[in-house]
Short mmCIF file of C-alpha atoms in Angstrom, two decimals:
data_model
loop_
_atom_site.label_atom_id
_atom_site.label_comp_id
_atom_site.label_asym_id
_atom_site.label_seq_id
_atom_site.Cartn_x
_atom_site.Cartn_y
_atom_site.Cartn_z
CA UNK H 1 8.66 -13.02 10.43
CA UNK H 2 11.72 -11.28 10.79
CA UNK H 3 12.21 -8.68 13.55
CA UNK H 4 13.25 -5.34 11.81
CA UNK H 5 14.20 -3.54 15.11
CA UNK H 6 14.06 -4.08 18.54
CA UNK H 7 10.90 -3.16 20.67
CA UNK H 8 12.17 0.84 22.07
CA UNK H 9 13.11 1.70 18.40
CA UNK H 10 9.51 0.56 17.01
CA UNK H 11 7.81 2.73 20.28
CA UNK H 12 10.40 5.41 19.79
CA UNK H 13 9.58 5.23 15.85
CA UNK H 14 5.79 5.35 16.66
CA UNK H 15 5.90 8.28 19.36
CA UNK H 16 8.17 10.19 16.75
CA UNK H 17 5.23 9.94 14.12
CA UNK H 18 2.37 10.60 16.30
CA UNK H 19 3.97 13.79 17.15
CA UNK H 20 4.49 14.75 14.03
CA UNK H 21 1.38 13.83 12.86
CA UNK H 22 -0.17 15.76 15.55
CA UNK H 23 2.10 18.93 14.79
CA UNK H 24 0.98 18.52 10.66
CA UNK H 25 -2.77 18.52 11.84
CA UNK H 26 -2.31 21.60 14.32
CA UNK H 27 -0.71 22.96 11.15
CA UNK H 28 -3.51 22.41 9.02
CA UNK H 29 -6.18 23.65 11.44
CA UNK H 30 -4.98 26.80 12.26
CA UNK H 31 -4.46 27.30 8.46
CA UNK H 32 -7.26 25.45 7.23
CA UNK H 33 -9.75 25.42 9.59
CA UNK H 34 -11.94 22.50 10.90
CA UNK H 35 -12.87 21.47 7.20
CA UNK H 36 -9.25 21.18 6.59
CA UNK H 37 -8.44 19.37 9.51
CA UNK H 38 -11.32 16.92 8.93
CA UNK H 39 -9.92 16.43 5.19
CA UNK H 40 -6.46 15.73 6.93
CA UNK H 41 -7.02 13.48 9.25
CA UNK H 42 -9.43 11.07 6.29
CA UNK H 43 -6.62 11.55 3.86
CA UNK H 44 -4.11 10.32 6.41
CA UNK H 45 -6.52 7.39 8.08
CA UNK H 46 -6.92 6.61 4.18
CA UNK H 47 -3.44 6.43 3.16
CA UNK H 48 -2.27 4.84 6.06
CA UNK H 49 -4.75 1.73 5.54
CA UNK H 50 -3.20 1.63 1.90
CA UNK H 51 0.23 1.97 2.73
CA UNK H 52 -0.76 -0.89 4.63
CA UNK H 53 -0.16 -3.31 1.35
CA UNK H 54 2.65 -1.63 0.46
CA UNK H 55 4.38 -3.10 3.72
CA UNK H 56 2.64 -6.26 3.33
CA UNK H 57 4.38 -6.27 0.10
CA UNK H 58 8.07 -5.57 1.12
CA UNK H 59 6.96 -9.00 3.75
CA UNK H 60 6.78 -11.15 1.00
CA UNK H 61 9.52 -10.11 -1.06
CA UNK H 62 12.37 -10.65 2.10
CA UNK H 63 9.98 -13.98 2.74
CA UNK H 64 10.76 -15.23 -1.33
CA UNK H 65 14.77 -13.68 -1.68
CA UNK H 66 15.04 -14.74 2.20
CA UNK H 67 16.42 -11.83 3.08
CA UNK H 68 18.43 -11.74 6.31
CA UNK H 69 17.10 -9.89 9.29
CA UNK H 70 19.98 -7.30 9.58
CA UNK H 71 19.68 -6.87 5.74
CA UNK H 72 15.77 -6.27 6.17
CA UNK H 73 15.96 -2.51 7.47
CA UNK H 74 18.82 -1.48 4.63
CA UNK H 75 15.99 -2.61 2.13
CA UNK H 76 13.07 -1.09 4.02
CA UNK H 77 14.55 2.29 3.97
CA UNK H 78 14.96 2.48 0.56
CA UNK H 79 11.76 1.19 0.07
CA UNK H 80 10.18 3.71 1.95
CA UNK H 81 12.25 6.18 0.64
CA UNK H 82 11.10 5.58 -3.14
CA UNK H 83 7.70 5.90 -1.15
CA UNK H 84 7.88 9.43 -0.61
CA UNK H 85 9.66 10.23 -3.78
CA UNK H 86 7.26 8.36 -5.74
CA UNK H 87 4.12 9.64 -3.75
CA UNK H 88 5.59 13.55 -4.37
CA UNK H 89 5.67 13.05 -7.77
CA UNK H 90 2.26 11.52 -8.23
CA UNK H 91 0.88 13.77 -6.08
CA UNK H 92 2.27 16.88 -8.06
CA UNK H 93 1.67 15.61 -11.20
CA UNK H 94 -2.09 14.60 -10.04
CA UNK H 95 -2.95 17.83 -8.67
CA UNK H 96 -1.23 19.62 -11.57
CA UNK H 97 -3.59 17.55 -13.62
CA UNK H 98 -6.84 18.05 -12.02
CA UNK H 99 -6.32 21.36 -11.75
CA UNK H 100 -5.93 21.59 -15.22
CA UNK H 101 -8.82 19.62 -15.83
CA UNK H 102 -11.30 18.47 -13.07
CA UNK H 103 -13.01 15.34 -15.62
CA UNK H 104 -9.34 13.50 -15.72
CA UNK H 105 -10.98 12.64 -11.91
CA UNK H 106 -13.13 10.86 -13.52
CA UNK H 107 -9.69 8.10 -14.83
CA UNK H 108 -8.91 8.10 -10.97
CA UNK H 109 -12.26 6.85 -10.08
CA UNK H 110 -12.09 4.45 -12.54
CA UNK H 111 -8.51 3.03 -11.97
CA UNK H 112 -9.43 3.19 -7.48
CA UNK H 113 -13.06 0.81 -8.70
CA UNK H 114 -11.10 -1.19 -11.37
CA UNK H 115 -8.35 -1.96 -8.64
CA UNK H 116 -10.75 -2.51 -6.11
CA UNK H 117 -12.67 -5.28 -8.49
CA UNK H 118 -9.28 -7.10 -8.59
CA UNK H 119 -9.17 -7.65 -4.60
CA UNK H 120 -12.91 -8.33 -4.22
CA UNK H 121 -12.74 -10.94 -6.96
CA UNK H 122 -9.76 -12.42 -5.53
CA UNK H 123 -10.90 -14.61 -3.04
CA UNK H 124 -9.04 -15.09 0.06
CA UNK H 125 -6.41 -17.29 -0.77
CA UNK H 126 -3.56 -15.09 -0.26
CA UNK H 127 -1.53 -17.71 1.22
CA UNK H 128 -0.98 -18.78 -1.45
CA UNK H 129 0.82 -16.08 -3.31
CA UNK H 130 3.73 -17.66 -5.02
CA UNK H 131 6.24 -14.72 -5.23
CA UNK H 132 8.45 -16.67 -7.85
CA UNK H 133 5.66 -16.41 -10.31
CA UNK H 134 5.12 -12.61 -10.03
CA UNK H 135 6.05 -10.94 -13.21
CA UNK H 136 8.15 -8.14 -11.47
CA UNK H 137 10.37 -10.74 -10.19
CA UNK H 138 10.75 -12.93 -13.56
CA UNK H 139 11.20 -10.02 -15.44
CA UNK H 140 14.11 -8.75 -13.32
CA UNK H 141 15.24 -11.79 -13.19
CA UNK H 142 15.47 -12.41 -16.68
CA UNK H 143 17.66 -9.76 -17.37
CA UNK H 144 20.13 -9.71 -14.38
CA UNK H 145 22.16 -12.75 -13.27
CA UNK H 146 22.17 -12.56 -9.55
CA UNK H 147 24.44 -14.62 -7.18
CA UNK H 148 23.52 -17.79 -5.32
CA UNK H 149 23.50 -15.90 -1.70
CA UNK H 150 23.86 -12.71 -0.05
CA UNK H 151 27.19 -10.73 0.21
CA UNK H 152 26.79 -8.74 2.97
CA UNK H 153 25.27 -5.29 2.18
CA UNK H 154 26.65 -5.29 -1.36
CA UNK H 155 24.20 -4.88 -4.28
CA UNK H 156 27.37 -6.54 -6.80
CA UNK H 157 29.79 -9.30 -6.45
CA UNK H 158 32.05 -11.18 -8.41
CA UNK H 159 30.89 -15.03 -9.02
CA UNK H 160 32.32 -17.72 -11.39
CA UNK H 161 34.28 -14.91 -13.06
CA UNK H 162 31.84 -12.18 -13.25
CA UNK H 163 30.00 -9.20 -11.63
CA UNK H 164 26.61 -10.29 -10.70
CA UNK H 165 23.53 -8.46 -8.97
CA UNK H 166 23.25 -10.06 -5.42
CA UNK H 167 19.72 -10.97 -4.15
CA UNK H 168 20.06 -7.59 -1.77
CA UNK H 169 19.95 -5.75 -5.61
CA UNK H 170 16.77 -7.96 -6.38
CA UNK H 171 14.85 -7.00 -3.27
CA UNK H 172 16.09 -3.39 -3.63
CA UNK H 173 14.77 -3.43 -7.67
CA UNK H 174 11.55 -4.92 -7.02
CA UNK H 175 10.72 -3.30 -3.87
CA UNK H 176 10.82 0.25 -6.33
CA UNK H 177 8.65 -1.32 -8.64
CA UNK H 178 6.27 -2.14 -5.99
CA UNK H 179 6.36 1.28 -4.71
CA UNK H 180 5.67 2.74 -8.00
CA UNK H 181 2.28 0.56 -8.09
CA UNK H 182 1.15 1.35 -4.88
CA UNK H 183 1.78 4.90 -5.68
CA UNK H 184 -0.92 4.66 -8.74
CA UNK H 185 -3.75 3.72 -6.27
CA UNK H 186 -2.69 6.03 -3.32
CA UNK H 187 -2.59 8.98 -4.74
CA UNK H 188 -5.80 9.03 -6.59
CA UNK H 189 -7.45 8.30 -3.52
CA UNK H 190 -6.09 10.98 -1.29
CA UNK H 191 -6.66 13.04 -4.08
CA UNK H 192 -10.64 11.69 -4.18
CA UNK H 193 -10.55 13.24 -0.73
CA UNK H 194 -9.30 16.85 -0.96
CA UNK H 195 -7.50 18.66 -3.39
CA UNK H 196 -5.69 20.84 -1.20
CA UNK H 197 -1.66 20.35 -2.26
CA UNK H 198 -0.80 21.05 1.91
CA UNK H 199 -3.42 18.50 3.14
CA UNK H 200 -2.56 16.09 1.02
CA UNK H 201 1.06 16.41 0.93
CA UNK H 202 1.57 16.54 4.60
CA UNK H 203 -1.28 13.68 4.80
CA UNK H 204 0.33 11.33 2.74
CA UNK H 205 3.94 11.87 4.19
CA UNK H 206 2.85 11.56 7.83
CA UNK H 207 1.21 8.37 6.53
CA UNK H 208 4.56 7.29 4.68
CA UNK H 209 6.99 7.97 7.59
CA UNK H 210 5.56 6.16 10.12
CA UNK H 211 5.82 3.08 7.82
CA UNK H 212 9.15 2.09 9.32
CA UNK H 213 8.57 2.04 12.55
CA UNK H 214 4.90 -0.06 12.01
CA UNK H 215 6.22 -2.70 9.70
CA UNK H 216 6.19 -5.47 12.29
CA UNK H 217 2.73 -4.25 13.42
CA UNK H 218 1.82 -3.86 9.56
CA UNK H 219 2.08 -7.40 8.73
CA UNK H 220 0.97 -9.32 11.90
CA UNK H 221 -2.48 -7.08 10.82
CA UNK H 222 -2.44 -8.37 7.70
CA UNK H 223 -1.58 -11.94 9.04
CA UNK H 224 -4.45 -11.92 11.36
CA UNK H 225 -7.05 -9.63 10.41
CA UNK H 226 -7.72 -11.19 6.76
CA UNK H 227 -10.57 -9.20 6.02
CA UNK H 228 -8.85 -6.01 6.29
CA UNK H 229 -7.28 -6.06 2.64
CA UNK H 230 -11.31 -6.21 1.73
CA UNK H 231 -12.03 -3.18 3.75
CA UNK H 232 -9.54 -1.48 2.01
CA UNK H 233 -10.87 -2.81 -1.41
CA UNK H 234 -14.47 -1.07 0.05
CA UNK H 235 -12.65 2.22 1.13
CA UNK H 236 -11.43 2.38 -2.92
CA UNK H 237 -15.09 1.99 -4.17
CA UNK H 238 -16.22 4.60 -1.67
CA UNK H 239 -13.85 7.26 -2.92
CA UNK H 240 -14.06 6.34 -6.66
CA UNK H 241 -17.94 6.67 -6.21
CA UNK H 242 -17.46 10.04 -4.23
CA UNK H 243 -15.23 11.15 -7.01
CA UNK H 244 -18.13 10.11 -9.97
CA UNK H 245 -20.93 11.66 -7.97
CA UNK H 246 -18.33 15.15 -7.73
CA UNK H 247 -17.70 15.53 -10.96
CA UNK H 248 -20.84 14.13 -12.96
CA UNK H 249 -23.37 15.51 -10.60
CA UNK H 250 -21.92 18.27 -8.50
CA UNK H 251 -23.11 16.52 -5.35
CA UNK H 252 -19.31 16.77 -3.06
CA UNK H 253 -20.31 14.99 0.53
CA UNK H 254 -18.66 16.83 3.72
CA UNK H 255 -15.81 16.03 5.08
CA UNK H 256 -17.67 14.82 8.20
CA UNK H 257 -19.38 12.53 6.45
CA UNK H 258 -16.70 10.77 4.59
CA UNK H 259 -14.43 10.77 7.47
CA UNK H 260 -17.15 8.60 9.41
CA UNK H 261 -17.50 6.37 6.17
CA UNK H 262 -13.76 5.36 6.08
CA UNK H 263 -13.33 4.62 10.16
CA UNK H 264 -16.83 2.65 9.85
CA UNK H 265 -15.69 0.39 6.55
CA UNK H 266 -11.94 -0.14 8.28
CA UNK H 267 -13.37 -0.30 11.70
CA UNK H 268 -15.77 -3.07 10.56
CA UNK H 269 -13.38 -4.94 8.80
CA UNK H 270 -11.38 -5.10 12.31
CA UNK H 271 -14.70 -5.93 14.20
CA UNK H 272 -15.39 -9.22 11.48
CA UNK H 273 -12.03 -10.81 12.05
CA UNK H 274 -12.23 -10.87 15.87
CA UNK H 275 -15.99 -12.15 15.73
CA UNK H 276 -16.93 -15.97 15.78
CA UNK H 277 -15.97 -17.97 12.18
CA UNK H 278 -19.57 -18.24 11.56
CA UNK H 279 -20.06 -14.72 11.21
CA UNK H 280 -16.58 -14.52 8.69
CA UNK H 281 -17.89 -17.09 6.60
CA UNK H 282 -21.46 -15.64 6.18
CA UNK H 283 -19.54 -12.02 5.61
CA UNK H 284 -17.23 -13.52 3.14
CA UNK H 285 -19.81 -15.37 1.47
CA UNK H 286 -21.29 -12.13 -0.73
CA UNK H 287 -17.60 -12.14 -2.47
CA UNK H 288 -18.26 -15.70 -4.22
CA UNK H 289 -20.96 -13.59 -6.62
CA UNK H 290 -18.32 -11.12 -8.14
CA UNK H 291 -16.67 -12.83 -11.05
CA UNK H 292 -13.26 -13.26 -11.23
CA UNK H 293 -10.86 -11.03 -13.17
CA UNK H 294 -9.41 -13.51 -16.57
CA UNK H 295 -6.33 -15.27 -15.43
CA UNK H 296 -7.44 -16.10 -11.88
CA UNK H 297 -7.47 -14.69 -8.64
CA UNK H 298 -5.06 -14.95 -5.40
CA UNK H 299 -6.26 -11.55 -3.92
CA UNK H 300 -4.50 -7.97 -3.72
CA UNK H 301 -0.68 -9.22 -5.11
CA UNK H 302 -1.73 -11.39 -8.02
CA UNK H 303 -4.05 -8.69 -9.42
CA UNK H 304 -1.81 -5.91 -9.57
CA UNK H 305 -0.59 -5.51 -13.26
CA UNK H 306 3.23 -5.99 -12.26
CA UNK H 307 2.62 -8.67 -9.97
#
């Protein structure tokens, strides 16, 4: 794994968005209340467990293009910079939408329990994720020469006679692409939470910023808690069901309530992959039962559509 920054920047990073985290929930509380600060802090806790796989995903993309280390934080910043943009746009057009029509939850639900199928029927073999056989990377591929190595910071160089995308362009195109799937799972679920455009917005951004600074963090979670991309799976069920039982039956649980739901499902997820193997095998066990999606498995990557 490639360090990204050295260890003051990452603390400086981190104290920079706990503070402004803090500030955006003082925000919300004075103008919201406790309800809204309880909807702020499960939107954030739930996009920030999300946005969790979105760094995981950046990993393996400078892990396939072997990206150099001083190349790694040029491509994470525009990566997280499509985040926002990408998240602000979904999350406009997704309130915009619901507030228009409060059934088109009802897609959201579906798309959070549909995506959530893919990475409980995916087994845990996530090691083995092949990023050469993604379609995102093909399909770029197949379209764009690209040079043999990396020029520097350029994103075009001139090889064998012509201008030709450098790797750096490659990690740059398919970390948007990434971004833009991510987005189509993270806002729904937010928005399966509250509907308020300030929570949410300042949620999800808070969430998003602090992505920089916890990228090193991000993936030695991943790395060594493997359950934890299941308890995320489990947090998407839990607001897609929320959402059904909302708009089918009127029945909208507190705030409270869900709050405790979503730090109980991640917080057990922790708790299993620091407890003895037997216990992780008789936990992982239950996931044999749900049938794989057609075309195989390989957990979160290989099910998303682009991937």
């Amino acid at each position: 794994m490639a360090v990204t920054g050295s260890d003051g920047g990452v603390c400086r990073g981190l104290t920079l968005s706990a503070v402004a985290t803090a500030a955006s929930a003082v925000v919300i509380y004075h103008s919201r209340g406790d309800e809204g600060a309880l909807a702020f802090a499960a939107c954030y806790l739930l996009e920030l467990s999300l946005s969790v796989d979105n760094m995981f995903a950046f990993y393996l993309l400078f892990q396939y293009f072997r990206t150099p280390p001083e190349l790694q934080p040029i491509a994470l910043a525009w990566g997280i910079t499509g985040a926002i943009v990408l998240r602000a746009l979904a999350l406009i057009l997704g309130l915009a939408a619901i507030t228009a029509m409060k059934p088109l939850l009802l897609l959201f639900a579906v798309a959070l329990i549909y995506s959530a199928y893919g990475v409980l029927s995916g087994g845990g073999d996530d090691d083995d994720d092949d990023m050469s056989e993604k379609r995102v990377v093909r399909l770029v591929k197949q379209f764009i020469p690209v040079t043999a190595e990396y020029h520097a910071n350029q994103l075009f160089a001139r090889e064998g006679g012509r201008w030709r995308a450098t790797p750096l362009f490659m990690v740059l195109v398919c970390i948007e692409l990434s971004d833009i799937l991510f987005a189509i799972d993270s806002v729904p679920a937010v928005l399966g939470m509250s509907s308020d455009t300030l929570i949410v917005y300042l949620a999800v951004m808070c969430a998003v910023l602090s992505l920089r600074s916890v990228y090193i963090v991000t993936v030695l979670l991943i790395e060594r808690f493997a359950y934890l991309p299941t308890a995320v799976a489990l947090l998407l069920v839990f607001i897609g069901f929320k959402i059904v039982a909302d708009v089918l039956f009127g029945y909208a649980l507190r705030t409270g309530a869900s709050l405790v739901v979503i730090a109980f499902i991640l917080g057990g997820g922790v708790y299993i992959c620091v407890t003895p193997p037997r216990l992780q095998t008789l936990f992982g066990a239950w996931r044999l039962y749900i049938p794989r999606p057609s075309g195989g498995g390989g957990g979160y990557f290989n099910y998303l559509p682009l991937y």
